[in-house]
XYZ file of C-alpha atoms in Angstrom:
636
model
C 133.792 85.944 105.692
C 131.366 88.432 104.205
C 130.360 88.138 100.600
C 128.076 90.613 98.985
C 126.711 91.826 95.670
C 125.938 95.328 96.890
C 128.392 98.232 96.797
C 131.101 97.460 99.348
C 132.123 100.993 100.247
C 128.643 102.445 100.750
C 126.873 99.500 102.402
C 129.604 98.238 104.700
C 131.606 101.452 105.125
C 130.696 101.657 108.849
C 132.418 98.333 109.626
C 135.147 97.780 107.002
C 138.516 98.006 108.682
C 136.911 98.384 112.101
C 136.394 96.418 115.284
C 132.948 95.855 116.758
C 131.440 93.728 119.484
C 129.460 90.666 118.382
C 126.060 92.050 119.478
C 126.655 95.204 117.417
C 127.385 93.049 114.366
C 124.195 91.022 114.832
C 122.144 94.210 115.171
C 123.788 95.628 112.034
C 123.039 92.503 110.002
C 119.435 92.346 111.217
C 118.938 95.990 110.318
C 120.394 95.790 106.799
C 119.918 92.217 105.601
C 117.682 89.176 105.957
C 118.550 86.741 108.721
C 118.102 83.440 106.845
C 120.619 80.704 107.625
C 122.027 78.398 104.965
C 123.304 75.268 106.739
C 126.152 73.424 105.021
C 125.905 69.657 105.377
C 128.190 67.000 103.976
C 127.135 66.265 100.413
C 124.945 69.363 100.210
C 127.635 71.925 99.389
C 126.523 72.592 95.802
C 122.939 73.247 96.898
C 124.098 75.630 99.615
C 126.402 77.483 97.215
C 123.575 77.876 94.671
C 121.270 79.239 97.390
C 123.963 81.651 98.565
C 124.617 82.883 95.006
C 120.903 83.590 94.587
C 120.959 85.724 97.721
C 124.071 87.552 96.564
C 122.527 88.265 93.168
C 119.473 89.717 94.893
C 121.663 92.231 96.742
C 121.911 90.480 100.106
C 125.015 89.590 102.086
C 126.243 86.140 102.992
C 128.280 85.646 106.151
C 130.437 82.528 106.350
C 132.169 80.966 109.329
C 134.351 78.591 107.334
C 135.494 76.369 110.209
C 131.987 74.960 110.559
C 132.857 73.536 113.985
C 134.800 74.238 117.173
C 138.475 73.394 116.917
C 140.421 71.933 119.836
C 142.649 74.995 120.216
C 140.702 77.818 118.594
C 142.922 77.862 115.489
C 141.422 78.042 112.023
C 140.463 74.997 110.010
C 141.414 74.842 106.354
C 139.419 77.181 104.096
C 137.956 75.194 101.215
C 137.499 76.440 97.676
C 133.704 76.733 97.932
C 133.898 80.303 99.127
C 135.964 81.213 96.047
C 133.554 79.379 93.777
C 130.604 81.213 95.320
C 132.298 84.588 94.953
C 133.166 83.909 91.312
C 129.640 82.884 90.384
C 128.181 86.013 91.967
C 131.161 88.214 90.984
C 131.145 89.913 94.365
C 133.849 91.160 96.743
C 134.664 89.386 99.999
C 135.373 91.063 103.335
C 137.536 88.896 105.618
C 137.104 89.134 109.379
C 138.744 87.644 112.450
C 137.240 86.889 115.845
C 139.119 87.189 119.132
C 137.682 85.569 122.237
C 135.231 83.140 120.665
C 137.048 79.954 121.609
C 138.252 81.433 124.887
C 134.692 82.393 125.876
C 133.016 79.173 124.829
C 135.598 76.426 124.393
C 135.170 72.937 122.991
C 134.283 71.212 126.260
C 132.556 74.136 127.987
C 128.816 73.697 128.599
C 128.131 77.392 129.196
C 130.013 80.457 127.944
C 132.659 81.996 130.188
C 131.267 84.980 132.059
C 132.564 88.403 131.071
C 134.282 86.991 127.990
C 134.975 89.788 125.514
C 134.527 88.866 121.864
C 135.996 91.308 119.326
C 135.463 91.078 115.571
C 137.917 92.853 113.293
C 137.164 93.423 109.606
C 139.816 93.619 106.902
C 139.903 95.189 103.453
C 137.757 93.711 100.613
C 139.140 90.969 98.358
C 138.008 91.418 94.751
C 137.611 88.165 92.814
C 138.457 89.631 89.406
C 142.091 89.974 90.534
C 142.646 86.219 90.316
C 143.466 83.908 87.397
C 142.827 80.312 86.342
C 142.946 78.722 89.814
C 140.901 81.515 91.328
C 138.851 79.312 93.665
C 141.872 77.879 95.468
C 143.788 81.177 95.354
C 140.888 83.085 96.903
C 140.444 80.509 99.663
C 144.174 80.584 100.413
C 144.276 84.404 100.423
C 141.291 84.595 102.757
C 142.757 82.043 105.154
C 146.038 83.952 105.139
C 144.378 87.312 105.868
C 142.031 86.018 108.555
C 144.817 84.119 110.305
C 147.049 87.233 110.195
C 144.346 89.372 111.835
C 143.511 86.674 114.376
C 147.134 86.353 115.531
C 147.412 90.146 115.788
C 144.308 90.336 117.995
C 145.635 87.574 120.247
C 149.056 89.233 120.620
C 147.495 92.590 121.390
C 145.931 91.287 124.605
C 149.422 90.753 126.029
C 150.890 94.211 125.396
C 151.654 96.804 128.050
C 152.085 99.877 125.875
C 152.706 102.296 128.738
C 155.858 100.711 130.127
C 157.504 98.741 127.365
C 160.824 99.859 125.881
C 161.886 98.319 122.609
C 165.366 97.034 121.836
C 164.130 95.576 118.539
C 162.495 97.945 116.049
C 160.680 95.033 114.384
C 158.860 94.275 117.650
C 157.843 97.935 117.841
C 156.416 97.845 114.304
C 154.401 94.700 114.950
C 153.068 95.957 118.273
C 151.759 99.183 116.762
C 150.146 97.254 113.910
C 148.411 94.922 116.357
C 147.187 97.683 118.672
C 145.875 100.038 115.983
C 144.970 97.384 113.402
C 141.556 98.764 112.391
C 142.707 102.412 112.078
C 143.269 103.823 108.583
C 147.026 104.398 108.750
C 147.688 106.141 105.427
C 145.385 107.692 102.822
C 145.787 109.473 99.484
C 143.294 111.956 98.066
C 142.385 110.926 94.503
C 139.806 112.005 91.940
C 137.582 109.115 93.097
C 137.890 109.643 96.837
C 140.634 108.263 99.061
C 142.943 105.266 98.645
C 143.479 103.972 102.186
C 145.492 101.283 103.966
C 144.765 100.265 107.557
C 147.513 99.463 110.071
C 146.832 95.721 109.876
C 146.699 95.710 106.079
C 149.904 97.761 105.888
C 151.583 95.212 108.142
C 150.337 92.325 106.015
C 151.412 93.850 102.707
C 154.853 94.788 104.035
C 155.380 91.276 105.438
C 154.350 89.686 102.151
C 156.795 91.860 100.176
C 159.587 91.377 102.714
C 159.163 87.595 102.590
C 159.490 87.723 98.808
C 162.647 89.853 98.962
C 164.253 87.547 101.537
C 163.163 84.193 100.110
C 163.158 84.815 96.363
C 165.837 87.502 95.977
C 168.054 86.537 98.940
C 168.241 90.090 100.270
C 170.897 90.172 102.981
C 171.364 92.340 106.060
C 172.793 95.810 105.412
C 172.025 95.683 101.692
C 170.664 98.943 100.320
C 167.099 99.319 99.062
C 166.416 102.707 97.455
C 162.963 104.299 97.108
C 161.923 107.033 94.699
C 158.254 107.721 95.268
C 155.964 110.662 95.869
C 154.024 110.784 99.139
C 151.440 108.003 98.882
C 150.306 105.023 101.006
C 152.385 102.485 99.078
C 155.579 104.237 100.184
C 154.842 102.839 103.657
C 154.658 99.287 102.275
C 158.073 99.665 100.665
C 159.624 101.294 103.730
C 158.433 98.690 106.238
C 159.222 95.782 103.914
C 162.756 97.100 103.519
C 163.154 97.374 107.293
C 161.981 93.770 107.761
C 164.538 92.402 105.310
C 167.398 93.819 107.385
C 168.353 96.237 104.594
C 169.313 99.910 104.865
C 166.681 102.096 103.208
C 167.695 105.022 100.994
C 164.756 107.445 100.466
C 165.424 109.638 97.435
C 164.390 113.197 96.664
C 161.946 112.992 93.752
C 162.972 116.463 92.551
C 166.518 115.382 91.678
C 167.568 114.621 88.119
C 168.750 111.294 86.709
C 172.454 112.353 86.906
C 171.980 113.434 90.535
C 170.308 110.149 91.477
C 172.986 108.278 89.551
C 175.698 109.982 91.599
C 173.935 109.176 94.896
C 173.154 105.541 94.086
C 176.668 104.849 92.814
C 177.779 105.924 96.280
C 175.528 103.546 98.250
C 175.153 100.755 95.592
C 171.612 99.415 96.103
C 170.585 96.137 94.455
C 166.875 96.948 94.542
C 165.091 100.152 93.520
C 161.459 100.746 94.491
C 159.430 103.401 92.708
C 155.907 104.569 92.005
C 154.328 104.310 88.554
C 154.865 108.039 88.122
C 158.653 107.667 88.429
C 159.056 104.339 86.621
C 160.634 105.795 83.465
C 162.988 107.807 85.642
C 163.875 104.683 87.660
C 164.612 102.649 84.536
C 166.967 105.359 83.273
C 168.713 105.465 86.654
C 169.080 101.652 86.649
C 170.845 101.834 83.305
C 173.454 104.129 84.878
C 173.939 102.286 88.201
C 175.552 98.836 87.797
C 174.557 97.616 91.267
C 170.781 97.858 90.598
C 169.398 94.468 89.551
C 165.660 94.811 90.228
C 162.967 97.498 90.020
C 159.576 97.061 91.695
C 156.566 99.348 91.304
C 154.865 100.098 94.620
C 151.396 101.067 93.346
C 148.943 99.655 90.791
C 148.236 102.722 88.688
C 148.218 102.342 84.911
C 151.691 102.531 83.383
C 153.903 101.483 80.518
C 156.632 98.843 80.969
C 154.205 96.196 82.211
C 157.146 93.786 82.401
C 158.258 95.574 85.579
C 156.536 93.799 88.462
C 154.280 95.595 90.898
C 154.565 94.710 94.570
C 150.914 93.617 94.820
C 151.363 91.055 92.017
C 154.240 89.201 93.695
C 153.543 85.618 94.719
C 154.550 85.330 98.353
C 153.134 83.822 101.534
C 152.691 85.407 104.955
C 152.246 82.267 107.046
C 155.940 82.385 107.881
C 157.419 85.644 109.185
C 160.935 85.883 107.760
C 161.597 89.429 108.999
C 164.902 89.979 110.771
C 165.213 91.680 114.169
C 166.581 95.242 113.967
C 168.631 96.393 116.957
C 168.694 100.073 117.836
C 172.371 100.487 116.936
C 171.824 99.267 113.362
C 171.749 101.730 110.470
C 168.143 102.207 109.362
C 168.452 104.924 106.705
C 170.963 106.696 104.533
C 169.511 110.144 103.844
C 171.394 112.204 101.292
C 171.700 115.897 101.902
C 174.067 118.540 100.611
C 173.470 120.794 103.613
C 174.334 124.345 102.631
C 177.298 123.541 100.382
C 179.065 120.694 98.659
C 178.102 117.382 97.068
C 175.356 115.222 98.637
C 176.436 113.488 101.825
C 174.871 110.222 102.948
C 173.770 110.717 106.553
C 173.542 107.361 108.362
C 170.557 107.293 110.735
C 170.212 104.406 113.206
C 167.038 102.857 114.610
C 168.125 104.253 117.965
C 168.197 107.753 116.460
C 164.642 107.281 115.150
C 163.373 105.742 118.399
C 164.767 108.610 120.451
C 162.900 111.077 118.236
C 159.677 109.051 118.486
C 159.669 109.072 122.270
C 160.394 112.813 122.440
C 157.697 113.490 119.836
C 155.178 111.422 121.809
C 156.022 113.232 125.068
C 155.427 116.634 123.441
C 152.203 115.901 121.555
C 150.511 112.804 123.011
C 148.541 112.171 119.834
C 146.078 109.286 119.454
C 144.109 107.529 116.721
C 141.701 110.477 116.920
C 144.354 112.700 115.309
C 144.994 113.076 111.589
C 148.047 114.622 109.946
C 147.928 116.222 106.515
C 151.326 115.368 105.050
C 152.623 117.755 102.411
C 156.415 117.589 102.777
C 158.360 114.995 100.730
C 159.136 111.751 102.535
C 162.871 111.983 101.894
C 162.766 115.063 104.173
C 163.785 113.653 107.560
C 161.447 115.969 109.487
C 158.508 114.486 107.607
C 159.887 110.950 107.696
C 160.701 110.833 111.415
C 157.900 112.999 112.826
C 155.200 112.951 110.158
C 155.586 109.280 109.194
C 157.227 107.132 111.881
C 156.071 109.521 114.624
C 152.399 109.555 113.647
C 152.268 105.776 113.129
C 154.040 105.260 116.454
C 151.122 107.008 118.179
C 148.386 105.319 116.157
C 147.360 108.473 114.297
C 146.233 108.754 110.678
C 148.188 110.285 107.781
C 146.593 111.839 104.693
C 148.582 112.603 101.535
C 147.554 115.077 98.847
C 148.794 115.549 95.282
C 148.531 119.348 95.258
C 149.253 122.116 97.748
C 146.817 124.535 96.151
C 145.172 126.369 99.104
C 141.649 125.460 97.967
C 142.504 121.760 97.692
C 144.359 121.843 101.001
C 141.414 123.324 102.875
C 138.966 120.936 101.158
C 140.927 117.913 102.384
C 141.311 119.458 105.831
C 137.510 119.615 106.102
C 136.846 116.167 104.617
C 139.338 114.315 106.826
C 139.165 116.479 109.961
C 142.866 117.350 109.889
C 144.285 118.071 113.358
C 147.991 118.584 112.599
C 150.316 119.637 109.789
C 154.075 119.629 109.396
C 155.109 122.534 107.177
C 158.030 124.597 106.028
C 157.703 128.375 106.589
C 156.716 128.951 102.955
C 153.548 126.828 103.371
C 152.601 128.581 106.626
C 153.066 131.950 104.927
C 150.988 130.826 101.919
C 148.087 129.825 104.176
C 148.315 133.109 106.107
C 148.243 135.092 102.857
C 145.232 133.099 101.666
C 143.362 133.875 104.911
C 144.364 137.560 104.712
C 143.120 137.721 101.138
C 139.723 136.284 102.101
C 139.390 138.691 105.029
C 140.158 141.725 102.851
C 137.353 140.666 100.491
C 134.846 141.148 103.297
C 132.904 144.410 103.897
C 134.795 147.154 105.721
C 132.843 146.730 108.965
C 133.705 142.985 109.041
C 137.378 143.814 108.481
C 137.319 146.333 111.342
C 135.744 143.754 113.685
C 138.407 141.222 112.726
C 141.219 143.720 113.343
C 139.756 144.618 116.759
C 139.424 140.944 117.755
C 142.978 140.338 116.560
C 144.284 143.018 118.956
C 142.178 141.796 121.879
C 143.060 138.112 121.314
C 146.614 138.764 122.497
C 145.315 138.814 126.065
C 142.981 135.818 125.754
C 143.630 132.112 126.473
C 143.865 129.785 123.517
C 140.393 128.274 123.963
C 138.802 131.735 123.753
C 140.924 132.672 120.728
C 139.657 129.609 118.869
C 136.061 130.655 119.567
C 136.755 134.246 118.501
C 138.179 133.091 115.165
C 135.956 130.053 114.678
C 135.095 131.015 111.106
C 138.791 131.142 110.174
C 139.496 127.802 111.871
C 136.439 126.289 110.166
C 138.022 127.356 106.891
C 141.024 125.218 107.902
C 138.826 122.200 108.501
C 137.541 123.037 111.976
C 139.806 120.635 113.926
C 143.303 121.979 113.230
C 145.221 122.149 116.522
C 148.680 123.274 115.453
C 151.382 123.446 112.811
C 154.845 121.959 113.258
C 157.338 124.027 111.312
C 160.973 123.525 110.395
C 163.497 123.582 107.583
C 164.069 127.350 107.552
C 163.525 130.428 109.760
C 159.864 131.297 110.330
C 158.848 134.938 109.965
C 157.675 136.406 113.284
C 154.511 137.905 111.801
C 153.411 134.486 110.458
C 154.028 132.798 113.808
C 152.204 135.584 115.638
C 149.205 135.478 113.285
C 148.454 131.787 113.778
C 149.229 131.998 117.479
C 146.748 134.863 117.804
C 143.883 132.924 116.153
C 144.485 129.875 118.372
C 146.384 127.593 115.967
C 149.999 127.900 117.134
C 152.983 127.221 114.907
C 155.493 125.182 116.892
C 158.906 125.821 115.418
C 161.746 123.350 115.650
C 165.448 123.398 114.937
C 167.736 120.671 113.772
C 169.646 119.155 110.895
C 169.497 115.844 109.083
C 172.525 114.905 111.171
C 170.459 115.315 114.385
C 167.702 112.979 113.062
C 166.507 115.832 112.670
C 164.858 117.711 115.596
C 167.209 119.027 118.306
C 165.035 121.735 119.870
C 161.362 122.542 119.797
C 159.421 125.684 120.583
C 156.189 124.420 122.120
C 154.021 125.449 125.044
C 151.793 128.437 125.772
C 154.456 130.839 127.068
C 157.090 130.075 124.463
C 159.459 132.717 123.110
C 158.660 133.126 119.413
C 162.156 134.494 118.724
C 163.678 131.194 119.905
C 163.711 127.909 118.011
C 162.793 126.231 121.272
C 164.257 124.282 124.133
C 166.648 121.411 123.517
C 164.847 118.075 123.556
C 165.353 116.075 126.781
C 167.917 113.747 125.237
C 170.213 116.539 124.006
C 173.096 118.344 125.633
C 174.142 121.672 124.168
C 176.953 124.172 124.541
C 178.424 127.133 122.692
C 182.025 127.077 121.458
C 183.618 130.057 123.287
C 185.887 130.919 120.332
C 183.513 130.716 117.383
C 180.057 130.945 118.999
C 179.098 127.696 117.260
C 176.313 125.535 118.697
C 177.528 122.032 119.653
C 175.101 119.189 120.360
C 175.379 115.734 121.882
C 172.715 113.072 122.422
C 171.022 109.839 121.219
C 169.678 111.457 118.049
C 173.096 112.357 116.608
C 173.767 110.458 113.370
C 176.166 107.514 113.135
C 178.225 109.413 110.553
C 178.532 110.118 106.828
C 178.461 107.096 104.536
C 181.887 106.370 103.006
C 183.305 109.626 104.407
C 185.132 108.927 107.711
C 187.220 112.114 107.483
C 184.127 114.271 107.092
C 182.483 112.400 109.979
C 185.500 113.128 112.196
C 185.214 116.833 111.331
C 181.529 116.914 112.223
C 181.627 114.814 115.421
C 184.624 115.374 117.706
C 186.261 112.749 119.906
C 183.963 113.627 122.818
C 180.824 113.037 120.754
C 179.911 116.710 120.206
C 178.316 117.391 116.830
C 179.381 120.717 115.288
C 176.229 122.219 113.778
C 177.880 125.039 111.820
C 175.293 127.433 113.270
C 176.144 130.424 115.427
C 173.763 130.594 118.377
C 173.252 131.457 121.996
C 171.798 129.256 124.744
C 169.653 130.571 127.584
C 168.069 128.088 129.986
C 168.254 125.430 127.215
C 166.455 127.777 124.806
C 168.252 128.007 121.460
C 168.560 131.311 119.586
C 170.113 130.939 116.130
C 172.003 134.076 115.118
C 173.853 133.066 111.963
C 175.667 130.463 109.916
C 179.444 130.196 110.430
C 180.119 129.573 106.747
C 178.290 132.807 105.898
C 180.517 134.849 108.202
C 182.170 137.913 106.602
C 185.597 138.903 107.917
C 186.335 142.644 107.400
C 189.798 143.957 106.574
C 190.259 145.005 110.196
C 189.530 141.454 111.396
C 186.003 142.160 112.615
C 183.566 139.271 112.023
C 180.125 140.142 110.683
C 177.229 137.721 110.309
C 174.969 138.770 107.418
C 171.867 137.362 109.185
C 172.288 139.915 111.987
C 172.503 142.802 109.511
C 169.532 141.439 107.553
C 167.439 141.229 110.741
C 167.922 144.988 111.286
C 167.272 145.973 107.655
C 164.106 143.808 107.469
C 162.426 146.136 109.969
C 162.329 148.829 107.292
C 159.360 148.881 104.931
C 161.672 150.144 102.175
C 162.859 146.584 101.414
C 160.690 143.799 100.014
C 163.529 141.246 100.086
C 167.199 141.625 100.902
C 170.451 139.730 101.122
C 173.748 140.881 102.685
C 176.949 139.714 100.954
C 180.637 140.294 101.508
C 182.411 142.306 98.801
C 186.193 142.551 98.496
């Protein structure tokens, strides 16, 4: 255990939440702090604590190995309250750490260390002593023991994983494996006025387990109960989501833009007992609770200042993590109910299984092969299934990092992209167009000769490979952070000129197609020689065909939803007896490439019986510069 009086973030930033080899740690300590040793002997504890406090108050660090001796099996001894007492007296934060390989390399009865033994030290997030009450000494010692033991078990499990071959029938095993493997990586971050609020994979796992244990043990949450979440994109959303999964519940992510009556209508359909929210939406959540009889409890996910202090925050709950009460989640179980109105009608609850999500994760991994060196800037709401499956579950599945931002102002976007080295973004066409317009605007501010050079390079770049394009437009890419590799775009048709622009500068926009009912991605337009007029090839798990009578695109595969919640008739309309999902989109298929040509419900039938799709007419009219915007409607 580290304890220190100096500023945690600046002094120990290089090692907090990281893994280092033991020699590197010793070198770091020697370089930054004195190397005095304070031996603890029986009956001399008070003297040692006083000496340690003096060092802490002089700005030095104290490193504690609380076992004090080898244990027969390498497990931890009991943490005593002295460490809490020391921290209180010096009023300093504590950084817990776990060691893997110490006992294995130099066991109790071993005279010499085992050759080639690899010792790994993993650091956790700081524990701040002012967060504890009357029994702070014991509480701090217990919290430290709990955190260190959690990290130690994760490191030991990780040595047994074969991540290249393993298939998961239990989603809970998948979650734990990813947490163990990528423990030190910052999983989720939020840009704030004071920097970034961040949660590592291991800390996310610990917090979610602690909350899940409370929900199961103290509130008796049962399998298939509903837990609803109304929260903006922030790290604590992940804690709520993964805790809900561990309880065995079905999670209902809500659109934060909806009104109280709209949320009331949705929640009276799925009847959750628990509602999770952020501080920002607490008043809204309380009003919703008053209108939904099934809701018994509200929990606040974050610790920002708020009214209604009687509503408990998740971090303040008293729960243990020594016992893992989480319930296995098979792939055929319902994971989510995502409400969407589609193009018409009242909101429909789309039931998404863990198998649907897992199928998307494996396809996403095969296409992108991201690692913990990649960072996604997340700007779409987390009730949007494209963001939830690909930008949340997908990124965490591959060990990547996710950064959230409170504003999509172009200047703030590009600032974060530079600070965090953003490599990927999932966007809707409007965001891609906004960024293109911002770049265009900056270019047109340049001198005429610079503009002419840019225009010439833009024409020539069409014939250049992507690596050369990125060098030609390095200044533009630097303005987007310098590391941006691509955009993933969905939700609406992407304008060809926007796609072509980013493709030409070496930052391609990979367009996808799908619906919430397909979990959501069914086809994806990736690769160097892709057809920009197509929404891509069907993913490997999908079959597709065109209805010969209507021209409708039909899909079948492991990502098709389980059905609509409480609406069996509507489910039967959408998914026929052979398992084909009727998309409602008119399309054509060529070599598994999907070309969307219209929406069946938009079809106009003329008096002579001829069928006209307004999208096809609009596509022709859009080529004229006489129209800024247009819409084709039927008129009787």
